[in-house]
XYZ file of C-alpha atoms in Angstrom:
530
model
C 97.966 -10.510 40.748
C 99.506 -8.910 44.172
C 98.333 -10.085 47.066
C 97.641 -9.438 50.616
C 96.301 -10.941 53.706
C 93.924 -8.124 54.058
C 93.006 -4.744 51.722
C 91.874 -1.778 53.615
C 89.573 0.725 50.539
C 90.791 4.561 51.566
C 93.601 5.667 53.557
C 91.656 8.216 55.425
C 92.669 8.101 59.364
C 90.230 5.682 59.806
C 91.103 3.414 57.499
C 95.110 3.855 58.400
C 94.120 3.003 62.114
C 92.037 -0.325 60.746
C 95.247 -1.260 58.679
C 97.748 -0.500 61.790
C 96.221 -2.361 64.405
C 95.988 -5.331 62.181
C 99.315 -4.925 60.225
C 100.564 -5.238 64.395
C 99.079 -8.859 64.461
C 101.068 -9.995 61.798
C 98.879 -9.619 58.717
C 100.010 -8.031 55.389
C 97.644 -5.143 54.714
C 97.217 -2.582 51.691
C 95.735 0.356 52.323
C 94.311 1.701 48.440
C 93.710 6.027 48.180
C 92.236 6.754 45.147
C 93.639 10.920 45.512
C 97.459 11.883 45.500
C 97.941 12.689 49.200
C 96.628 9.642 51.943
C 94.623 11.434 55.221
C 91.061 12.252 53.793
C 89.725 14.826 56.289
C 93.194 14.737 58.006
C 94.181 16.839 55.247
C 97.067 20.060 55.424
C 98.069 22.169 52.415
C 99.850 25.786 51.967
C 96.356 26.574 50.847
C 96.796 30.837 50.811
C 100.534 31.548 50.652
C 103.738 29.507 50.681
C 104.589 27.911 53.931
C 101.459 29.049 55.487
C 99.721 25.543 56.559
C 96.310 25.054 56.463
C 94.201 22.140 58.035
C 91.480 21.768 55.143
C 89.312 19.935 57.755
C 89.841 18.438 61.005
C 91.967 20.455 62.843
C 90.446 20.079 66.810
C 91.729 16.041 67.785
C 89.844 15.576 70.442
C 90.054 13.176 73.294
C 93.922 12.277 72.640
C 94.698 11.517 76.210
C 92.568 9.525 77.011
C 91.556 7.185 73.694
C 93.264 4.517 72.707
C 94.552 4.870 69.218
C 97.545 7.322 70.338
C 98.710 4.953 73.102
C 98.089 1.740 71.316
C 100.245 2.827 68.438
C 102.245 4.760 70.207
C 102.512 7.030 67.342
C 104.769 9.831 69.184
C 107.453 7.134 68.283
C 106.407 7.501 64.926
C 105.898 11.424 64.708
C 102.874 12.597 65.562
C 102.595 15.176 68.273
C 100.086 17.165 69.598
C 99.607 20.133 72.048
C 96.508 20.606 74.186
C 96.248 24.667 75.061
C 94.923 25.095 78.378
C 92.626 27.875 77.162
C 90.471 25.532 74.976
C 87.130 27.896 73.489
C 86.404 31.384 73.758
C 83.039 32.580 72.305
C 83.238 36.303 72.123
C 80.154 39.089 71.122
C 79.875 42.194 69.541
C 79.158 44.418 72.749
C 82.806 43.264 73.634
C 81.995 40.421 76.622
C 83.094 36.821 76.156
C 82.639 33.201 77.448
C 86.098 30.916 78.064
C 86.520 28.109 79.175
C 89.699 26.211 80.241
C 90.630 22.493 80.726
C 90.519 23.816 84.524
C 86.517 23.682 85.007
C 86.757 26.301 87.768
C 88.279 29.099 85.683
C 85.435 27.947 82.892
C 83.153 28.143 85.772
C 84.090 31.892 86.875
C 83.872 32.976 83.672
C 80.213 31.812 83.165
C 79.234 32.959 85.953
C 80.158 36.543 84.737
C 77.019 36.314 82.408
C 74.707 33.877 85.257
C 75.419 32.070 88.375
C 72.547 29.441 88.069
C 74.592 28.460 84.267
C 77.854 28.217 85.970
C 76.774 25.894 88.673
C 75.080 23.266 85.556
C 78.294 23.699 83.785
C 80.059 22.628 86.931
C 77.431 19.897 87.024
C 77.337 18.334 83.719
C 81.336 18.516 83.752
C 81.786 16.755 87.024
C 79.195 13.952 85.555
C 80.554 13.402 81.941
C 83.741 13.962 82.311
C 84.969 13.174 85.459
C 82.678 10.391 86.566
C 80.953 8.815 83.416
C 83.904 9.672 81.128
C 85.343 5.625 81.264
C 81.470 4.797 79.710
C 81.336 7.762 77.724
C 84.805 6.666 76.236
C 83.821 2.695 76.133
C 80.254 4.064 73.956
C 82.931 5.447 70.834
C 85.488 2.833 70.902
C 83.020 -0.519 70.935
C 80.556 -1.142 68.268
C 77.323 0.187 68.778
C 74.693 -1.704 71.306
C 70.683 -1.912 70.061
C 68.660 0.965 72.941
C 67.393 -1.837 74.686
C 70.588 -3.574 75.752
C 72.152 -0.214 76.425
C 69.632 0.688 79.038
C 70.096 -3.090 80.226
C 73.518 -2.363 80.294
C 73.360 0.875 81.704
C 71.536 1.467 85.659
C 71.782 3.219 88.835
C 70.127 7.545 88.867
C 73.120 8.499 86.924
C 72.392 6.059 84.123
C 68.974 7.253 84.468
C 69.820 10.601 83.961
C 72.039 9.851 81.160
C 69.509 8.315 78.894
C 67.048 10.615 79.537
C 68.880 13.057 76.708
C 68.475 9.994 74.089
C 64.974 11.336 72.915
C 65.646 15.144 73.241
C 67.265 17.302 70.829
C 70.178 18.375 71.259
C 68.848 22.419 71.188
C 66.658 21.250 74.171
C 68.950 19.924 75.860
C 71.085 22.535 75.790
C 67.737 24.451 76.768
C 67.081 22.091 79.841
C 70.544 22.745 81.280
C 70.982 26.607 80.354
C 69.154 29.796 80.744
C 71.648 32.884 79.472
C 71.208 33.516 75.928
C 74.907 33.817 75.040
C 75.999 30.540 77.391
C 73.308 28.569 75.365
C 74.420 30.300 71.956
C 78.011 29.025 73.295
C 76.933 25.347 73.069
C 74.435 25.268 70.112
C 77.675 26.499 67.875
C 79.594 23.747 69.738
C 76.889 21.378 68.213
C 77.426 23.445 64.485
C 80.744 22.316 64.499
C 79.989 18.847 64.773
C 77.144 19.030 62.019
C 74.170 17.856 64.726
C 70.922 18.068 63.167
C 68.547 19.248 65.605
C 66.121 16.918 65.638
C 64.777 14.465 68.507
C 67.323 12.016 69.324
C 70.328 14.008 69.227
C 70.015 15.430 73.097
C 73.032 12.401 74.003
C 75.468 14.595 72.108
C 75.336 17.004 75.179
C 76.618 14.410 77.568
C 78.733 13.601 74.933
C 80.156 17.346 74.061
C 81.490 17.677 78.187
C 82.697 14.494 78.506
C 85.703 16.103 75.491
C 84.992 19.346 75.280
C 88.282 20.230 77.235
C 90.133 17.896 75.276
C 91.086 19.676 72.001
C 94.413 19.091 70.691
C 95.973 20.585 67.615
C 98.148 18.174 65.450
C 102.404 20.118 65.384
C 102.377 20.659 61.882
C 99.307 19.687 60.606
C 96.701 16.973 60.833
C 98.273 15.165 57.842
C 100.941 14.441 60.877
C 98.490 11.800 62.108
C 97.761 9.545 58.457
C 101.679 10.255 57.882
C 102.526 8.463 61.462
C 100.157 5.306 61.062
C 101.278 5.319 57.202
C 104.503 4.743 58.788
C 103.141 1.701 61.247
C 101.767 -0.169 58.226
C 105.121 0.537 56.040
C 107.115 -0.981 59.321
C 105.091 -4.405 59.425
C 105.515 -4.873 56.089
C 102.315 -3.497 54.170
C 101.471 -0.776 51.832
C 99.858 2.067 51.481
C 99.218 2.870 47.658
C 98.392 6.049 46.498
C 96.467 6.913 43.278
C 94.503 3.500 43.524
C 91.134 4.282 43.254
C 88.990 1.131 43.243
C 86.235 0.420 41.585
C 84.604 -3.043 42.859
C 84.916 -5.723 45.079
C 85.205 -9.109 43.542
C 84.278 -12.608 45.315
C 85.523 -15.615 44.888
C 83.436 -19.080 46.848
C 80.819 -16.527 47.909
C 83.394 -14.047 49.944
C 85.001 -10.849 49.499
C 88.357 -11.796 47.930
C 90.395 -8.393 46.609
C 89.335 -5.669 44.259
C 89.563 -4.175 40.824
C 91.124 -1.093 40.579
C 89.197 1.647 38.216
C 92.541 0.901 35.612
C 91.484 -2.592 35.743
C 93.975 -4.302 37.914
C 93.359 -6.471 40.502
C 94.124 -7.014 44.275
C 94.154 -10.352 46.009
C 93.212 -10.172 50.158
C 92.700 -13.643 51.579
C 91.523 -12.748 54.675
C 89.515 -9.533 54.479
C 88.444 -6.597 52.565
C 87.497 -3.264 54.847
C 86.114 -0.261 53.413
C 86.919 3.282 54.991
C 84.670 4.851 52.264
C 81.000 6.675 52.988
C 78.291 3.734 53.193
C 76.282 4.356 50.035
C 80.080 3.970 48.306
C 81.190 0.563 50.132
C 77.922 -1.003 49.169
C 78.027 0.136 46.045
C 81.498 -1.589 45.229
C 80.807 -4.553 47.340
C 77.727 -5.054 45.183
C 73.995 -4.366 46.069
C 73.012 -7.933 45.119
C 75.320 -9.195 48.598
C 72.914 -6.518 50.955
C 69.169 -7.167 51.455
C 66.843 -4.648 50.399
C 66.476 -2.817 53.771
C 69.923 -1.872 53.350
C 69.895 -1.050 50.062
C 66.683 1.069 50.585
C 68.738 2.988 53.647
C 71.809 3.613 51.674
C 70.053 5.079 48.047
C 68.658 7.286 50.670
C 71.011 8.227 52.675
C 70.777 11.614 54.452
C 74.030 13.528 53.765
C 72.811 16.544 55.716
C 72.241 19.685 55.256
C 74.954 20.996 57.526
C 78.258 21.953 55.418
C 81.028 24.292 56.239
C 82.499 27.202 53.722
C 86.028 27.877 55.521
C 87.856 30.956 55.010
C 91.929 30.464 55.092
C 93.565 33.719 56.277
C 97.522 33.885 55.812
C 98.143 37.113 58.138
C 101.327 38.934 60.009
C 100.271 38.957 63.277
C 97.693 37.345 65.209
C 93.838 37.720 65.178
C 93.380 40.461 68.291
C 89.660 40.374 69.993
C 88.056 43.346 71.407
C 86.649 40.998 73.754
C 90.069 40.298 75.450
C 89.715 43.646 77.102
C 87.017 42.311 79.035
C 88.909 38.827 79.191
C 92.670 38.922 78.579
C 92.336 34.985 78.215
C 90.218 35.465 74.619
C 93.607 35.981 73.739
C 95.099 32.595 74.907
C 92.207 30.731 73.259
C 92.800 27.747 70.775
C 88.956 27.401 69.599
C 87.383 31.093 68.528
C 83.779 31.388 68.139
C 81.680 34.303 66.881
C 79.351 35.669 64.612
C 76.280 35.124 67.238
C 74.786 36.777 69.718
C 72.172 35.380 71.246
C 70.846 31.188 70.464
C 68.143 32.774 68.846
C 70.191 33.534 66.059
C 71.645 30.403 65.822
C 68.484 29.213 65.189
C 67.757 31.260 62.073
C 71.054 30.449 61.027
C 70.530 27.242 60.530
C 66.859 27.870 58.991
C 68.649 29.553 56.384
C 70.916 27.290 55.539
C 68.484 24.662 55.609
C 66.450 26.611 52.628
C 70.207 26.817 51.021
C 70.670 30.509 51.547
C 74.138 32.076 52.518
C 73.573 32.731 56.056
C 72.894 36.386 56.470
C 74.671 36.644 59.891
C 77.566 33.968 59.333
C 78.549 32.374 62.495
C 81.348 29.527 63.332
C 84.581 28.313 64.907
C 88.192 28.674 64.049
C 92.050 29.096 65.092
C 94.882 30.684 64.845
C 97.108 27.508 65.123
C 100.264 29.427 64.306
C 99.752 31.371 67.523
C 99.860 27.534 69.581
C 102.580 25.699 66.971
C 104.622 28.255 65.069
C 105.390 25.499 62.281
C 102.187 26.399 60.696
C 103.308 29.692 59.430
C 106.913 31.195 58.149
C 108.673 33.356 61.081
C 106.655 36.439 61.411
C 103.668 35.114 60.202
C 100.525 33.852 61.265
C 97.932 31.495 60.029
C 94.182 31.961 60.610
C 90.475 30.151 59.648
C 86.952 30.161 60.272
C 83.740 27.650 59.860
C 81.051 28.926 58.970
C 78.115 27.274 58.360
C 77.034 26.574 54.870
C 74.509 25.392 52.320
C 75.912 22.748 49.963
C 73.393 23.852 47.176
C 73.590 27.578 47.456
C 69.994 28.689 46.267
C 69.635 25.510 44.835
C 72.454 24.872 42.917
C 76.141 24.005 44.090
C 77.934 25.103 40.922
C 77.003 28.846 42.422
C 79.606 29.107 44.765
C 82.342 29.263 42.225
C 81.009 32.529 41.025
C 80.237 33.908 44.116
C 83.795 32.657 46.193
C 85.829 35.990 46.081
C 82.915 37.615 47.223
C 81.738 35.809 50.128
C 85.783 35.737 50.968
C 85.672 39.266 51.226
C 82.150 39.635 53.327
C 83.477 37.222 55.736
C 86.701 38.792 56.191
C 84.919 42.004 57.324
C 82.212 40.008 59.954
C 85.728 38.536 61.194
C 86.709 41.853 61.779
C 83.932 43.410 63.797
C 85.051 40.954 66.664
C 89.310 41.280 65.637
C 89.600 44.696 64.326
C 93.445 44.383 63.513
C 92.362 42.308 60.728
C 92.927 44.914 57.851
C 94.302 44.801 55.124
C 98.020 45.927 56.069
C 97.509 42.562 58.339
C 95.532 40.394 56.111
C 98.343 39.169 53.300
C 95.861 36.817 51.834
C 92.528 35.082 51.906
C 90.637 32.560 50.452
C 87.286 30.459 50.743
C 86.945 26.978 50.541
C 83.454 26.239 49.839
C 80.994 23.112 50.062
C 81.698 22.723 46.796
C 85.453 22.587 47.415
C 84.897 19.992 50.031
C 83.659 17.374 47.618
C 85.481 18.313 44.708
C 88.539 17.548 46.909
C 87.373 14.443 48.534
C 84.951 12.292 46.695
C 84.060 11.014 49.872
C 82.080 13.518 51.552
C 79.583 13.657 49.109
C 77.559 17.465 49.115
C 80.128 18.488 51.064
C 79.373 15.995 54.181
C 82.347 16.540 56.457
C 80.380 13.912 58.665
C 79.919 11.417 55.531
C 75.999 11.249 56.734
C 74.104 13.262 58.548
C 74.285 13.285 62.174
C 69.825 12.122 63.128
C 68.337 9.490 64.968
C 68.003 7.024 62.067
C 71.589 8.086 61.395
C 73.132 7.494 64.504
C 74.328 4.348 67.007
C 73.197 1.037 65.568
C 71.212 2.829 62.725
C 74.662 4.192 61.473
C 74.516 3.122 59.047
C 72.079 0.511 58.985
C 71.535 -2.099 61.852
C 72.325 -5.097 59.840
C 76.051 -3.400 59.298
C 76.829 -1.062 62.726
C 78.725 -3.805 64.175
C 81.360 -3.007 61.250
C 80.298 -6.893 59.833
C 78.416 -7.126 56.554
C 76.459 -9.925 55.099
C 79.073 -10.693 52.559
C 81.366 -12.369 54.410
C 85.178 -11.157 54.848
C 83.979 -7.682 53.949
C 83.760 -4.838 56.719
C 83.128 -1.568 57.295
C 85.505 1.101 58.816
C 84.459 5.034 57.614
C 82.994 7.786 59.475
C 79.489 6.173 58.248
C 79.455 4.199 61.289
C 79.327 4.879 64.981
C 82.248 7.035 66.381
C 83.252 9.664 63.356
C 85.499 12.261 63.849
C 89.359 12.131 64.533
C 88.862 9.421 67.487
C 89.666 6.818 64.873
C 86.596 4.980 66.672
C 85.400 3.173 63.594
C 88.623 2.387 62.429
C 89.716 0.569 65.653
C 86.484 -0.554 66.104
C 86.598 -2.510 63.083
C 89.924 -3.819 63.861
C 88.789 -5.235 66.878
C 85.755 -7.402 65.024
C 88.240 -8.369 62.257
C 90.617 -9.563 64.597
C 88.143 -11.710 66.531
C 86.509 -13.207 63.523
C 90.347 -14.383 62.470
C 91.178 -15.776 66.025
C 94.083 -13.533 65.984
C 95.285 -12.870 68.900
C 94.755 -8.821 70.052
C 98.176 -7.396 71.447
C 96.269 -4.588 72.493
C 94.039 -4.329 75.567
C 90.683 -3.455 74.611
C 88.832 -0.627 76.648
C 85.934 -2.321 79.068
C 82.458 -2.768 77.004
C 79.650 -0.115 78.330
C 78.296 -0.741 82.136
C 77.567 1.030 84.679
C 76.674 -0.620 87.622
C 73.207 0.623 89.468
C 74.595 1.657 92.390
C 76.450 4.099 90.485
């Protein structure tokens, strides 16, 4: 049997950063994937055409200046690069006028302003706040485990601590509501919260702090996101680990009353005689580590576990020249944009977007985000060549049932391509040289992990989120079989950040008395005189 100081279950990003932080203090560490290709939703394929590359789901890093995992690793030393365009999001309508805002809050300001004064000036506001003054706590929230409310608000004093928990109960649509009065500014931020897959229900309003403390952060991966998993592969390989592809595993197995290794779905097995972490979706890590180590609370919240009804159906465009706005005649800087959004006009709409998705219907006025990366990082595309997508929103079970999307695909392609081009009328098909959907369905078929198409892997709601994510008793990235810990986008953080991936490292680290050779960010505090 081969063994290892420590096996880390999925080489997703956030399993790869687990592995590389603790491959760093000296341990031997194994990163299994059960598919072909290591990154999970740091995923890039020539998905439409030859050398066209498409990101087949993250594709905005946020945050990469200032979080940890990228200086900690130092992974420019191992290839990964990324570019941060100083025109981050441009939201653009069909009477031709358009919102944009820069990583200079001024210019975002000015352009606001062109639709209402009184939203500029709480856009200059909430900025300054989250990320300017809070953005150290706002940055120490993602990268430590999660804290119970009541020692947060312990933690947490002065007005502007105040102010900042007073979101925690709202939703994150009132909010948005609170802070906002123009139609198309609060349409704006209601798609930012789409793209993150925030249910709008009460307890979501701190994911407005939480949006402006990044939301000028957006970085695109040169070359694709699978740049990232490739660079940290690279860390582990260095220290002397492994990352194994094609090593899907089917169960943890104990030994004295621990996790000690797993069994392989071919039947082999995996020593680890210090740890076991799982980068999988919760429901899945209990699952192998065995329901009889979890009490029944957790069992209970796992069987039932909320994968959302918030999916994405993304359509891939490979083009030969650039997606051109009608709304950059009334802002030339729509045209500089990294982060397009359209398909709305008013937050009313978003609304009944979502309503219809909710009852699994194909949204009858699609809405999203998307890029032309190609335009930022010409190594996505061949020379002369562009590459283009979109999100929108999506039921998982279209009217009911999943397997529907297969027939319907081409179709929907086609529809899209044509809403796409009431706001970029260049997109025609002398320009267009292919396209292609990649549905819910899609999503799951291609990673098991994001079950019903759950980019998120769980529902982003209150009993979802912070120390319920994913269940109290394991949000500190600990379970109650010992040596076995969690590291997935199931727990607090999610996203590119790597959060629960370092997070994890951190706790594994302590409970091994290894010494950390990285300098951990402050815990969350903020003093009440702030």
């Amino acid at each position: 049997m081969d063994r290892y100081d420590g096996i880390v279950i999925g080489a997703g990003h956030n399993g790869l950063v687990c592995a590389a932080y603790l491959s760093r203090c000296g341990l031997k560490v194994a990163v299994l994937e059960a598919e072909r290709e290591i990154g999970g939703g740091a995923s890039t394929r020539e998905f439409t055409l030859p050398g066209y590359k498409s990101n087949m789901h993250a594709n905005f890093f946020i945050g990469l200046d200032d979080f940890p995992i990228v200086r900690d690793l130092a992974l420019a030393r191992h290839g990964f690069r990324y570019l941060t365009p100083d025109v981050q999001h441009a939201m653009v309508f069909r009477d031709g006028t358009a919102v944009v805002l820069h990583r200079d809050p001024k210019k975002s300001a000015a352009s606001i302003a062109r639709l209402s004064k009184r939203d500029a000036v709480a856009f200059g506001h909430l900025h300054q706040r989250y990320a300017v003054e809070l953005a150290p706590l706002m940055r120490s929230f993602l990268f430590h485990p999660p804290l119970p409310r009541e020692a947060v608000a312990e933690r947490i004093g002065g007005q502007k601590g105040k102010d900042l928990l007073a979101f925690a109960p709202m939703t994150i649509s009132s909010a948005i509501d609170a802070h906002f009065e123009h139609p198309k500014v609060r349409a704006l931020f209601k798609l930012f919260a789409h793209a993150i897959t925030v249910e709008d229900e009460p307890g979501t309003g701190l994911f407005l702090p939480s949006l402006f403390s990044s939301q000028t952060t957006l970085g695109l991966p040169v070359g694709g996101a699978l740049e990232l998993p490739r660079a940290l592969e690279r860390i582990i390989l260095a220290s002397g680990g492994a990352v194994v592809r094609g090593a899907a595993v089917r169960e943890v197995f104990r030994e004295g009353g621990r996790a000690a290794g797993v069994v392989l779905e071919d039947g082999k097995r995996l020593g680890a005689s210090r740890f076991v972490a799982s980068s999988l979706n919760a429901p899945a890590s209990v699952r192998m580590a065995g329901e009889d180590a979890f009490p029944a609370e957790v069992n209970e919240k796992v069987r039932n576990w909320d994968w959302g009804f918030h999916s994405l159906m993304t359509l891939h465009l490979a083009l030969s020249d650039r997606p051109r706005y009608a709304a950059e005649k009334y802002d030339a800087d729509v045209g500089l944009s990294y982060n397009l959004i359209f398909g709305a006009e008013d937050d009313a709409q978003v609304v009944q977007n979502a309503r219809e998705r909710r009852a699994g219907k194909f949204p009858s006025q699609p809405m999203g985000n998307g890029s032309c990366n190609s335009q930022h990082d010409p190594s996505y595309a061949p020379k002369g060549g562009h590459v283009a997508f979109w999100w929108p929103g999506a039921p998982y079970a279209l009217e009911g049932d999943a397997a529907r999307w297969d027939a319907v695909k081409e179709g929907a392609a086609e529809r899209l391509v044509g809403v796409w081009r009431e706001f970029a009328p260049n997109l025609t098909r002398d320009t267009v040289r292919a396209a292609k959907l990649y549905t819910p369905l899609d999503i799951e078929r291609g990673n098991r992990n994001m079950v019903r198409g759950a980019v998120r892997m769980g529902a982003y709601k209150a009993d979802q989120l912070g120390v319920n994510r994913p269940h109290p008793l394991l949000s500190g990235m600990r379970t109650p079989l010992e040596g076995f810990y969690l590291c997935s986008s199931s727990c607090q953080g999610g996203g590119l950040n790597g959060a629960p991936g370092y997070n994890a490292a951190g706790v594994i680290a302590q409970d091994l008395g290894l010494g950390l050779w990285w300098e951990p960010l402050p815990a969350p505090a903020l003093a009440a005189h702030a």
